[in-house]
C-alpha positions as YAML, in Angstrom:
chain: A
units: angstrom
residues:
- id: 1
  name: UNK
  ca: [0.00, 0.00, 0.00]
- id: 2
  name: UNK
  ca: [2.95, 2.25, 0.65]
- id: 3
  name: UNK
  ca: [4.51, 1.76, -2.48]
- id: 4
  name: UNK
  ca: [1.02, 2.75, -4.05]
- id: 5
  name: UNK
  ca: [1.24, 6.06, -2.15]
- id: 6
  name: UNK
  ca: [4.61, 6.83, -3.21]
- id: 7
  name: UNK
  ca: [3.66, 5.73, -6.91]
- id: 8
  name: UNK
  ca: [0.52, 8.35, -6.71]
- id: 9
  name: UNK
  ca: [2.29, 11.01, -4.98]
- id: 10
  name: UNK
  ca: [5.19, 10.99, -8.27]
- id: 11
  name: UNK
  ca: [2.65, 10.59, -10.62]
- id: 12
  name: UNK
  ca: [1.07, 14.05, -9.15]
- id: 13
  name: UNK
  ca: [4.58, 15.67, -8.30]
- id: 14
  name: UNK
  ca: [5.73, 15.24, -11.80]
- id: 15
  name: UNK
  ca: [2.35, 16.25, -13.48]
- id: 16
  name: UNK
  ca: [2.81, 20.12, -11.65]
- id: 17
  name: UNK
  ca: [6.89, 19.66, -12.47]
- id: 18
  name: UNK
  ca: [5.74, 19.49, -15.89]
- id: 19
  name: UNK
  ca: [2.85, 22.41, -16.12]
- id: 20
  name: UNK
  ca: [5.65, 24.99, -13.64]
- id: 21
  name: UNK
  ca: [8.14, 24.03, -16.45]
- id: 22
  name: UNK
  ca: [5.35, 24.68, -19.69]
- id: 23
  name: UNK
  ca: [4.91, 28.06, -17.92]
- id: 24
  name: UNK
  ca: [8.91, 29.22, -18.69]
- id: 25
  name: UNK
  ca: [8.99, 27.06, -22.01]
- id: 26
  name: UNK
  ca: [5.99, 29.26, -23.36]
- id: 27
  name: UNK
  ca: [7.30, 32.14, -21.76]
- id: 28
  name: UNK
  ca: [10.72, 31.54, -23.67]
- id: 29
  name: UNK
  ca: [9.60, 30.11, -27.03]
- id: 30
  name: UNK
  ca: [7.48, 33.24, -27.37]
- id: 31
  name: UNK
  ca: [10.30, 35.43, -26.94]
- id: 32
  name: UNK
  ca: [13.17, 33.35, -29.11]
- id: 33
  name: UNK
  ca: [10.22, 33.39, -32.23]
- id: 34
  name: UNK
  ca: [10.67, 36.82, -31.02]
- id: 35
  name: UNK
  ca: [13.76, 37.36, -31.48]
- id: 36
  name: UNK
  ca: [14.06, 35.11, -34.41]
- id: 37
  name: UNK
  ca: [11.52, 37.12, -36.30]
- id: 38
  name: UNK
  ca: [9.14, 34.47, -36.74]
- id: 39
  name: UNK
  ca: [5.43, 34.54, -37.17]
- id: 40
  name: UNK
  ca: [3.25, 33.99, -33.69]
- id: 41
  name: UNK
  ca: [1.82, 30.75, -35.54]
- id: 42
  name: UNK
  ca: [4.98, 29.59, -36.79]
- id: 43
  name: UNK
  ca: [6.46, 29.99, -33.33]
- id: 44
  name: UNK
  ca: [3.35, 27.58, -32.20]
- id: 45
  name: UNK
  ca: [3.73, 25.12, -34.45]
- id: 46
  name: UNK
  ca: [7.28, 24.70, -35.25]
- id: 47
  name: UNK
  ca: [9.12, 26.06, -32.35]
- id: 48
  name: UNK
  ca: [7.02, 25.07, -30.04]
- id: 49
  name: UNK
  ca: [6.02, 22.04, -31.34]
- id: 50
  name: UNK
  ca: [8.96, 20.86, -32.03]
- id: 51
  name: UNK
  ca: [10.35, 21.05, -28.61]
- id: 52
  name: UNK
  ca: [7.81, 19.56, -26.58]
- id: 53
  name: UNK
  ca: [7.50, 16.86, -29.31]
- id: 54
  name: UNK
  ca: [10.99, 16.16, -29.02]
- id: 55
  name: UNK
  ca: [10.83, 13.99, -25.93]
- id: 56
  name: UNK
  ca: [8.52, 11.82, -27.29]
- id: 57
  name: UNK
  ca: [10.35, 11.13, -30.80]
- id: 58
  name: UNK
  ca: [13.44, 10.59, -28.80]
- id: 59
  name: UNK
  ca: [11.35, 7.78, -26.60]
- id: 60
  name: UNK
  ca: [9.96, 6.13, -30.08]
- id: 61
  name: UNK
  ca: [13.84, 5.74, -31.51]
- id: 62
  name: UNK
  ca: [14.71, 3.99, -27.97]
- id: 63
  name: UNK
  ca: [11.99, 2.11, -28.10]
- id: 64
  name: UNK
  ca: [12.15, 0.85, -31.80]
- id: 65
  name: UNK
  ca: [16.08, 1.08, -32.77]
- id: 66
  name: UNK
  ca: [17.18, 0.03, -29.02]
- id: 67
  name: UNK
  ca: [14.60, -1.98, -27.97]
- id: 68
  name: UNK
  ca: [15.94, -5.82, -26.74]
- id: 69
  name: UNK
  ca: [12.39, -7.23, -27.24]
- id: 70
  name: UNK
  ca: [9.53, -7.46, -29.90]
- id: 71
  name: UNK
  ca: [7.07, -6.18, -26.86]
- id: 72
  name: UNK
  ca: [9.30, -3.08, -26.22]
- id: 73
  name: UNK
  ca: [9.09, -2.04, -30.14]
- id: 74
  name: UNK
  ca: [5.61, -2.66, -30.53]
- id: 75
  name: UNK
  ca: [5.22, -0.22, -27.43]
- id: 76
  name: UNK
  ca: [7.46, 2.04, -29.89]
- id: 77
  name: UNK
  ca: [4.99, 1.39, -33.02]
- id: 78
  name: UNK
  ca: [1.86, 1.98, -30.00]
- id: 79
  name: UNK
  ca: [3.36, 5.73, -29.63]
- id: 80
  name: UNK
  ca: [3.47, 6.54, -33.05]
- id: 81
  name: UNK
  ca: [0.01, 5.68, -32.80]
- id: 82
  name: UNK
  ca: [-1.42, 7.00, -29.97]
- id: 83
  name: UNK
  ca: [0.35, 10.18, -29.74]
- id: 84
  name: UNK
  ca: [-1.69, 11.55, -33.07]
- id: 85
  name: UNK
  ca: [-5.21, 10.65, -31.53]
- id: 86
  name: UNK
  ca: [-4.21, 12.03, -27.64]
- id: 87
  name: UNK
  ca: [-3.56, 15.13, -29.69]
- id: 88
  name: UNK
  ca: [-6.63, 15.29, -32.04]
- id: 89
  name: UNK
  ca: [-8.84, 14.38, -28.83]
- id: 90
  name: UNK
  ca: [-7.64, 15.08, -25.56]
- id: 91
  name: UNK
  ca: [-5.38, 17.90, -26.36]
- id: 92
  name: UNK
  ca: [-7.93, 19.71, -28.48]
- id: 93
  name: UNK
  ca: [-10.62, 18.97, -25.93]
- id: 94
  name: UNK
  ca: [-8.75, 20.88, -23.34]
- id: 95
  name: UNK
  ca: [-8.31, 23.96, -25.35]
- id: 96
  name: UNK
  ca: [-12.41, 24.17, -25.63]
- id: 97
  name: UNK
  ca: [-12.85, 23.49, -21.88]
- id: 98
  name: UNK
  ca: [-10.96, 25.72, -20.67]
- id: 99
  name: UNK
  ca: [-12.73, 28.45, -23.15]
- id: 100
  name: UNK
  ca: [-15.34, 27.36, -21.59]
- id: 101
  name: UNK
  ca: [-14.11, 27.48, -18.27]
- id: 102
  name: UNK
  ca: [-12.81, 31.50, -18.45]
- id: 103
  name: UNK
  ca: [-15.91, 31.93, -20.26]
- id: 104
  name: UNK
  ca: [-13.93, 33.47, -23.45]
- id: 105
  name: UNK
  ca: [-14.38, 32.41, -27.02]
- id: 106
  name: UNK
  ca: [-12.57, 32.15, -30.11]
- id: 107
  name: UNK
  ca: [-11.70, 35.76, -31.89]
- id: 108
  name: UNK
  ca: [-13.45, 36.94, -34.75]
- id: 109
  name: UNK
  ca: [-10.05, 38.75, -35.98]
- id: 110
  name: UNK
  ca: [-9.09, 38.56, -39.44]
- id: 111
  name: UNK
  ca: [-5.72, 36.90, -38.04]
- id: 112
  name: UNK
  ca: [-7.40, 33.93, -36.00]
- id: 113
  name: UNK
  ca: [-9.96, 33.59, -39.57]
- id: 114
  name: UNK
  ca: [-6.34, 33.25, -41.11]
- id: 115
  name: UNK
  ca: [-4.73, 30.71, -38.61]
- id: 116
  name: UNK
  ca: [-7.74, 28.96, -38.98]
- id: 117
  name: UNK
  ca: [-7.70, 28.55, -42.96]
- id: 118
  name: UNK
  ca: [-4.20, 27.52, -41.92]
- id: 119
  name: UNK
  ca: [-5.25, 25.11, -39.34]
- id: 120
  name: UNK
  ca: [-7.65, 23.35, -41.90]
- id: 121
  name: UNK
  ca: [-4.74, 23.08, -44.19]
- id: 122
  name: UNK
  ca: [-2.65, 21.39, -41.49]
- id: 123
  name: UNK
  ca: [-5.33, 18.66, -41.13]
- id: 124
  name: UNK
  ca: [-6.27, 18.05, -44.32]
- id: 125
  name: UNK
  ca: [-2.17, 17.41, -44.59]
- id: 126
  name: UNK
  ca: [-1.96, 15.38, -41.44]
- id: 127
  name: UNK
  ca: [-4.66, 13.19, -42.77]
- id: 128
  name: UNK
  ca: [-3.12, 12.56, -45.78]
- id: 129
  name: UNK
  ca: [-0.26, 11.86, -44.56]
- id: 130
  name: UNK
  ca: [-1.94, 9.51, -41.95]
- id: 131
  name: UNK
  ca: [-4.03, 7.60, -44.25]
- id: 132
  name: UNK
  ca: [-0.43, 6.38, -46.22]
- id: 133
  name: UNK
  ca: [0.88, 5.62, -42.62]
- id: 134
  name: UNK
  ca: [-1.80, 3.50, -41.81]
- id: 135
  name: UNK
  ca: [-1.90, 1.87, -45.25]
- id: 136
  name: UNK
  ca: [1.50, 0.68, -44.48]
- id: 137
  name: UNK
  ca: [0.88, -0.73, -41.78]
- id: 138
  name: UNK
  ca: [-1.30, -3.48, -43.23]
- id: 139
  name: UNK
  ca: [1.09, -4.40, -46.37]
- id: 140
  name: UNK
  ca: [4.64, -5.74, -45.68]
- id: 141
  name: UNK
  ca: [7.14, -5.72, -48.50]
- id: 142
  name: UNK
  ca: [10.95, -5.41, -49.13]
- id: 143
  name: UNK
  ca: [11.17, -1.71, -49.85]
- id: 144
  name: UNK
  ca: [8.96, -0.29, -46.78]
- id: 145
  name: UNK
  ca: [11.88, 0.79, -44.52]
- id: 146
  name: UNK
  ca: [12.71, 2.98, -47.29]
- id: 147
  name: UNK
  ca: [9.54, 5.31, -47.35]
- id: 148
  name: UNK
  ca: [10.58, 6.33, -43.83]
- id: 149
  name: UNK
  ca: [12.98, 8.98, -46.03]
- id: 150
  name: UNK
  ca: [9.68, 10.17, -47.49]
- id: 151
  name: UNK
  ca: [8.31, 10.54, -43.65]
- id: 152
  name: UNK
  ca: [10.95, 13.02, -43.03]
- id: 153
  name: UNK
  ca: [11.27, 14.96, -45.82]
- id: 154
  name: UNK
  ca: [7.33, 15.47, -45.77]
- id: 155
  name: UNK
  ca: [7.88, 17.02, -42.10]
- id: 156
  name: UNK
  ca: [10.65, 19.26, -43.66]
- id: 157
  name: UNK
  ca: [8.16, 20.28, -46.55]
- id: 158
  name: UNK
  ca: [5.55, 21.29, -43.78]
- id: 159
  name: UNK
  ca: [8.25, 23.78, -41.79]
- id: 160
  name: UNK
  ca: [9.49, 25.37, -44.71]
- id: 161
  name: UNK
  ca: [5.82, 25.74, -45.59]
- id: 162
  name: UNK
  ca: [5.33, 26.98, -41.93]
- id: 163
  name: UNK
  ca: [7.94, 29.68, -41.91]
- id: 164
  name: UNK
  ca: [7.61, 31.51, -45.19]
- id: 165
  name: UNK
  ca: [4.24, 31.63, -45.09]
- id: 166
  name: UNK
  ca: [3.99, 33.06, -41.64]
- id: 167
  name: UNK
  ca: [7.30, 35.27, -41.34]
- id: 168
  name: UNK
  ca: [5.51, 38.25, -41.83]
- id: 169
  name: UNK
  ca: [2.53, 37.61, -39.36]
- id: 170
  name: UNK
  ca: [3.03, 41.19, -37.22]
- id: 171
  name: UNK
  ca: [-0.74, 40.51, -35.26]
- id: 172
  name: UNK
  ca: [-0.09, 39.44, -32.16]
- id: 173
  name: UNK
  ca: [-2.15, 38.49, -29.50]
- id: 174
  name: UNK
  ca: [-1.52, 40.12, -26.46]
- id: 175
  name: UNK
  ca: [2.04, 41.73, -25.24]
- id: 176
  name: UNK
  ca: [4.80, 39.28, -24.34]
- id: 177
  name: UNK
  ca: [5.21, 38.64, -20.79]
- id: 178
  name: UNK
  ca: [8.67, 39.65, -19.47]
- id: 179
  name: UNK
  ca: [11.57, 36.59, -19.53]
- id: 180
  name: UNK
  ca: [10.99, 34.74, -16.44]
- id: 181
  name: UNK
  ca: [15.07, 34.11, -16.49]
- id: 182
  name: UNK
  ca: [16.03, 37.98, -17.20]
- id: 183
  name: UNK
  ca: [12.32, 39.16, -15.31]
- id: 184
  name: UNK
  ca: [13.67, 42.92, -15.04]
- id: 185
  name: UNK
  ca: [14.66, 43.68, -18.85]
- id: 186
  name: UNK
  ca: [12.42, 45.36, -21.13]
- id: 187
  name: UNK
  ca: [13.88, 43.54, -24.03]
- id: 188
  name: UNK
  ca: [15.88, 40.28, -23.20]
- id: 189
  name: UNK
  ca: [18.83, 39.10, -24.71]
- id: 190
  name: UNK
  ca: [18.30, 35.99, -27.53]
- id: 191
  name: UNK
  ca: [21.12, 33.64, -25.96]
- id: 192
  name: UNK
  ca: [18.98, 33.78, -22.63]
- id: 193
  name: UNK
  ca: [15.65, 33.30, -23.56]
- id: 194
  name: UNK
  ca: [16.77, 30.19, -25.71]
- id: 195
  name: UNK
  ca: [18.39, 29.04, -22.84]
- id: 196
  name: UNK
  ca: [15.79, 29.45, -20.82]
- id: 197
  name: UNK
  ca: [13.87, 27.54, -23.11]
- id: 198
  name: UNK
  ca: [16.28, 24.38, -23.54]
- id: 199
  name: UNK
  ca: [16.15, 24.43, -19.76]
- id: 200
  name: UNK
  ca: [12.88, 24.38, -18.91]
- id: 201
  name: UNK
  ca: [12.26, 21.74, -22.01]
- id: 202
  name: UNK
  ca: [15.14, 19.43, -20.01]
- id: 203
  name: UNK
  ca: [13.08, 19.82, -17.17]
- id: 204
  name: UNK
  ca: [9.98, 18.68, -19.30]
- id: 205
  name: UNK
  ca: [11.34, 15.61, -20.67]
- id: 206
  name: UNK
  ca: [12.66, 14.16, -17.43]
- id: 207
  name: UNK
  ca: [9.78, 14.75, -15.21]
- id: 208
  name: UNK
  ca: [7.65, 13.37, -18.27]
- id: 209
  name: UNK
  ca: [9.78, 10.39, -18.34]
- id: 210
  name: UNK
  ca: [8.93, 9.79, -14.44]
- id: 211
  name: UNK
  ca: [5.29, 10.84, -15.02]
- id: 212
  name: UNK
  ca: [5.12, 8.00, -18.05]
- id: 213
  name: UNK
  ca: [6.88, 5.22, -15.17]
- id: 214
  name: UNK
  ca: [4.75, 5.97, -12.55]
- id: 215
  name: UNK
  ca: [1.92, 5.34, -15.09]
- id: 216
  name: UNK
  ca: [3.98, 2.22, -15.88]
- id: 217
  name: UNK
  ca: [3.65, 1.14, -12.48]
- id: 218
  name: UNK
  ca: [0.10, 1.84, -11.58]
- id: 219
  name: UNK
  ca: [-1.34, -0.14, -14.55]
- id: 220
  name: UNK
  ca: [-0.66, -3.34, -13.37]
- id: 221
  name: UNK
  ca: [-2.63, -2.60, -10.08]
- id: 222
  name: UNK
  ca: [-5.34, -1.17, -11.70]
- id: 223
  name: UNK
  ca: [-5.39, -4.29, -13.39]
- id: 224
  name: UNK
  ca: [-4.63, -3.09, -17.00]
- id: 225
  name: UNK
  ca: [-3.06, -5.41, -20.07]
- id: 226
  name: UNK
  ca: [0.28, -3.58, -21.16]
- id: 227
  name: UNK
  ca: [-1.24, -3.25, -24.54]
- id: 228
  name: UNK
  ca: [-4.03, -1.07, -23.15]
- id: 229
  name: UNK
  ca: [-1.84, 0.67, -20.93]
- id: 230
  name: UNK
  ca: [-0.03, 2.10, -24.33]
- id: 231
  name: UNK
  ca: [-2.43, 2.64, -25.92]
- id: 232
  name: UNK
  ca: [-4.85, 4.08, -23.67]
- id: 233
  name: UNK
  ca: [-2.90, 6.09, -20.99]
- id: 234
  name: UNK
  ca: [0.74, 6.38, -21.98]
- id: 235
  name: UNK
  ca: [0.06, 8.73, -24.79]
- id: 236
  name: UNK
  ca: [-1.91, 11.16, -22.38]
- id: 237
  name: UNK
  ca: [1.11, 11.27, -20.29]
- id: 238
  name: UNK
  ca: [3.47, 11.39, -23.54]
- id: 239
  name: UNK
  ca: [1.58, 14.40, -25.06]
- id: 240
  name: UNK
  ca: [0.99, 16.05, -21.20]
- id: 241
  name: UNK
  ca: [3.56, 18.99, -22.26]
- id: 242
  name: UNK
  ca: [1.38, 20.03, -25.56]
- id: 243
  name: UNK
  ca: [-1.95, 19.80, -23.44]
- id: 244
  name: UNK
  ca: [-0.16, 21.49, -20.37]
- id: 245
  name: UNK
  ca: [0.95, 24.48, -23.15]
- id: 246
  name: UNK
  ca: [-2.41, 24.65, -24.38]
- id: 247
  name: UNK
  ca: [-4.00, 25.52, -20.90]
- id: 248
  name: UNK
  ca: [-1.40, 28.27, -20.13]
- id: 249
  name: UNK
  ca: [-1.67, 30.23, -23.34]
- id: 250
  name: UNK
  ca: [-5.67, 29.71, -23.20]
- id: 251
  name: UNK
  ca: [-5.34, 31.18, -19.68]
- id: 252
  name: UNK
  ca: [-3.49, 33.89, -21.31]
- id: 253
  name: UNK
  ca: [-5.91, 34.35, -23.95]
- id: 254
  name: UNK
  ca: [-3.86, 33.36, -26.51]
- id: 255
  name: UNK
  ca: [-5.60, 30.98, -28.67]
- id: 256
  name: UNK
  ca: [-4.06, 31.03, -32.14]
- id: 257
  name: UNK
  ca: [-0.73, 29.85, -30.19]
- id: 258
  name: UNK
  ca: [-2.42, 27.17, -28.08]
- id: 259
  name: UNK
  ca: [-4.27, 25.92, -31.47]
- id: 260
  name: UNK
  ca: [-1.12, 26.25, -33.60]
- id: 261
  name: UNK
  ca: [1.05, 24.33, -31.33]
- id: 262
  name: UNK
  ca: [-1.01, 21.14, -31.17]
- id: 263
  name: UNK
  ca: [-1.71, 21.20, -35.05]
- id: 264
  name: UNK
  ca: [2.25, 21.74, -35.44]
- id: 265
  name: UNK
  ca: [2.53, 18.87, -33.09]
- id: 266
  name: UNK
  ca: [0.65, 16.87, -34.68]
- id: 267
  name: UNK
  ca: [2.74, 17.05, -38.06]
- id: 268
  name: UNK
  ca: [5.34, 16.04, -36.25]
- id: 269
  name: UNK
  ca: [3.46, 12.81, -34.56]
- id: 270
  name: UNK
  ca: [2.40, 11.66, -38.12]
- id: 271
  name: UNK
  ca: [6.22, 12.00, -39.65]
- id: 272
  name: UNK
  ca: [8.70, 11.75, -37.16]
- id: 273
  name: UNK
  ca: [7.96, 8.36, -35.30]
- id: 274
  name: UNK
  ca: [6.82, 6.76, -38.15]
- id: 275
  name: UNK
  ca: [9.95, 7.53, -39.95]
- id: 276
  name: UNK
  ca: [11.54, 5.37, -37.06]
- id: 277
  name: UNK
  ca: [8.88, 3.16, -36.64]
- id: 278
  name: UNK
  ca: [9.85, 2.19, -40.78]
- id: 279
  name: UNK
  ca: [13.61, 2.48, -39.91]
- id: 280
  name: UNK
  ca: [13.70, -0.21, -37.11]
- id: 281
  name: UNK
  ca: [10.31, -2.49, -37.53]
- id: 282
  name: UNK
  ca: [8.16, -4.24, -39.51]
- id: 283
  name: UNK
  ca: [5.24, -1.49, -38.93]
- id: 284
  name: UNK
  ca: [2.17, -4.03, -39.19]
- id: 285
  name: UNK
  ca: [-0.96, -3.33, -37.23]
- id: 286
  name: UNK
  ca: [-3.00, -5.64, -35.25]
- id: 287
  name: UNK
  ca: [-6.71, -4.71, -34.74]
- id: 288
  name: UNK
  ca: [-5.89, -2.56, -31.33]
- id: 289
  name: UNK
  ca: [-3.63, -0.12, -33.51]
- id: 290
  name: UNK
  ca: [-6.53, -0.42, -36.54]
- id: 291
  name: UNK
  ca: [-8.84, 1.11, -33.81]
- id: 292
  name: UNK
  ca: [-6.94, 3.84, -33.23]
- id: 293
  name: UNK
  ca: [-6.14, 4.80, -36.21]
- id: 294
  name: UNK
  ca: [-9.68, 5.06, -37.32]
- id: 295
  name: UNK
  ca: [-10.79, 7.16, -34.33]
- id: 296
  name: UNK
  ca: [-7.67, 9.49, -35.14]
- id: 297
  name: UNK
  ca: [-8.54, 9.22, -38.46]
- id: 298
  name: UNK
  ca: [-12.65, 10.55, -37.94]
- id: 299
  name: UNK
  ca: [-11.06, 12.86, -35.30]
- id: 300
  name: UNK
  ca: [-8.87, 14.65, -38.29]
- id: 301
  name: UNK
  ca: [-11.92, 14.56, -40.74]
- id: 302
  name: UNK
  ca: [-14.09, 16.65, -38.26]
- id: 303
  name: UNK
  ca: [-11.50, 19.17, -37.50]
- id: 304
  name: UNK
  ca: [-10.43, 19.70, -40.89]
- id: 305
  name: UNK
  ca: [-14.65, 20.17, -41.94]
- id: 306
  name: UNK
  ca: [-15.02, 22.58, -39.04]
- id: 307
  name: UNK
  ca: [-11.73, 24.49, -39.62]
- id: 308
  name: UNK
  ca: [-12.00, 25.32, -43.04]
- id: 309
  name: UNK
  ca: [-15.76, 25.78, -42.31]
- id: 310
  name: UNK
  ca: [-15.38, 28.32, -40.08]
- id: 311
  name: UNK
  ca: [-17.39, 26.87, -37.62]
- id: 312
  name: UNK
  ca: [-14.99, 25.95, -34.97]
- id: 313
  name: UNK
  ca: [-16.30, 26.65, -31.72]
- id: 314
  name: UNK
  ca: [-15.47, 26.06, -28.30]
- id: 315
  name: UNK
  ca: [-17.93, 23.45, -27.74]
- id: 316
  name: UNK
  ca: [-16.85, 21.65, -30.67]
- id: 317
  name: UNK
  ca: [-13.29, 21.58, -29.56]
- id: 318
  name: UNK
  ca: [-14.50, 20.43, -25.87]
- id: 319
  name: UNK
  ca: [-16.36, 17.10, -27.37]
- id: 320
  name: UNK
  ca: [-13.68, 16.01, -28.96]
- id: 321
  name: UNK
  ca: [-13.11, 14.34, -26.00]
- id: 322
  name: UNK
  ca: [-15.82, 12.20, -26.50]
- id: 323
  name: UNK
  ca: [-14.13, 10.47, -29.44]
- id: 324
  name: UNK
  ca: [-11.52, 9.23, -26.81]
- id: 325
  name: UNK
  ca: [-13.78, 7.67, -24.46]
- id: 326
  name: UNK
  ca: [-15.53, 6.11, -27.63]
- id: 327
  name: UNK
  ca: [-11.93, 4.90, -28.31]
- id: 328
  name: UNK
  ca: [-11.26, 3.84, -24.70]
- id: 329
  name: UNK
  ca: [-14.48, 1.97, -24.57]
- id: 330
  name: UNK
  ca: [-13.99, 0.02, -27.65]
- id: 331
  name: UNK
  ca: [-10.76, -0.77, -27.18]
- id: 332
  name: UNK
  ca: [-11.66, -2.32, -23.66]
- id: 333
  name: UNK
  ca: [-14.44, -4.31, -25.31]
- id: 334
  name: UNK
  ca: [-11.75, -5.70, -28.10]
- id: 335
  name: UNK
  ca: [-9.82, -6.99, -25.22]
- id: 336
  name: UNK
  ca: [-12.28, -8.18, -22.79]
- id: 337
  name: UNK
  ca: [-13.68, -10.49, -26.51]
- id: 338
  name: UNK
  ca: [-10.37, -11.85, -26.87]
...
């Protein structure tokens, strides 16, 4: 019982590690696109993005290159799966309750009806991009590890994309918040703010790592199958950092950078991982991954519909949640058949 305690109480330590270190990685990422003279939605879904989806990628290429067992990389292959549908559910869920929460909505500016075109591009991308992952997944021929090339140089496409098109994005919403490293200077210097922004993302990825072992360790007791564990739990703790970012800037009120961040991290979940997941396996899907992929898959379609639209709204974004549970519930049912 002890050992339970101590397992809860890291689990909970770790979980406000992580959202006290979000708070000086937005804080810093804001101020190094900044500096860097990059757009407030390129700084969302590139920088941003990038960083906090960093620790996860770097998990996956353990998993899958380093991995001693055929359990530990299918646990790799279950990330590059479940990390896209946290995102497209839970993440973008969060971002509509807690609209609803502070009672604000979504601007009617002619820069958030931009970011939202944008957004709806971004999806209908992703899903492209996801429908060939998943195809691969149920073929297996010589030549597949190859493709992974294609994986990453689609992700390269999309920041290139990213940054030109939004270098010149002036509309900002809201004043920066001074550096939480340099709190007294008007204007802070770049080589600070970036490393305030590598340290607080260190900080990120270890007390994620001890938030995702934790998880590891109350599964069993809760009396959950390592393959639902994976695929049901770890990637809520995997993609904790994007959902933690999306509550602080929503607190903030800024929405185009909470929005941006999960779309740009969501590029990087459908390219990245499966890159690696080609590299270093035979990427084949059993029905547990099929199931996820299709709920990820109608998750995508309804965003990308309601983003290019227009008619995105904060209850929308709040019952996207509901896709998980449907997710979580059949997924227990395909288990509890077997």
């Amino acid at each position: 019982m002890a050992s339970l305690w101590v397992t809860v109480a890291l689990l909970l330590g770790s979980a406000v590690v992580i959202y006290l270190s979000c708070e000086y990685f937005v804080n810093g990422v804001e101020w190094v696109g900044h500096k860097l003279a990059v757009g407030e939605k390129a700084t969302g879904t590139v920088l941003a993005a990038f960083g906090t989806a960093l620790p996860e990628s770097v998990v996956t290429l353990v998993a899958v290159a380093f991995g001693g067992t055929a359990a530990a990389k299918d646990l790799g292959v279950g990330a590059a799966l479940g990390g896209p549908l946290a995102l497209a559910t839970i993440a973008y869920a969060t971002v509509g309750i807690m609209l609803l929460l502070s009672r604000r909505r979504l601007a009617d500016t002619p820069a958030m009806r931009a970011d939202l075109r944008g957004l709806s591009r971004d999806q209908g991308w992703f899903l492209a991009i996801f429908v060939v992952k998943i195809a691969l997944g149920l073929v297996l021929f010589t030549l597949k590890p190859w493709l992974g090339i294609l994986f990453l140089a689609a992700y390269a496409l999309y920041v290139r994309q990213e940054m030109r098109a939004d270098g010149d994005d002036d509309d900002a919403e809201g004043a920066l918040e001074p550096l939480r490293f340099q709190p007294k200077a008007e204007t802070p210097g770049t080589g600070i703010a970036i490393v305030q922004t590598l340290a607080a993302l260190a900080v990120i990825f270890f007390a994620s790592r001890l938030f995702v072992a934790q998880l590891e360790q109350l599964g069993p007791v809760l009396g959950l199958k390592p393959q639902l564990l994976a695929l049901l739990l770890s990637p809520i703790a995997t993609e904790l950092p994007e959902t933690m970012n999306a509550i602080i800037w929503v607190r903030q009120g800024k929405h185009r950078l909470a929005l941006a961040n999960i779309s740009g991290a969501m590029m990087i979940q459908a390219t990245i991982p499966t890159a690696l997941g080609l590299f270093f396996t035979p990427w084949l899907f059993d029905r547990s991954l099929l199931l996820a992929a299709g709920v990820t898959a109608m998750s995508i379609a309804v965003l990308f519909v309601a983003f290019r639209g227009g008619w995105i709204s904060r209850a929308l974004l709040a019952s996207m949640g509901l896709l998980y549970l449907l997710f979580a519930g059949l997924l227990v049912a395909l288990h509890l058949g077997r």
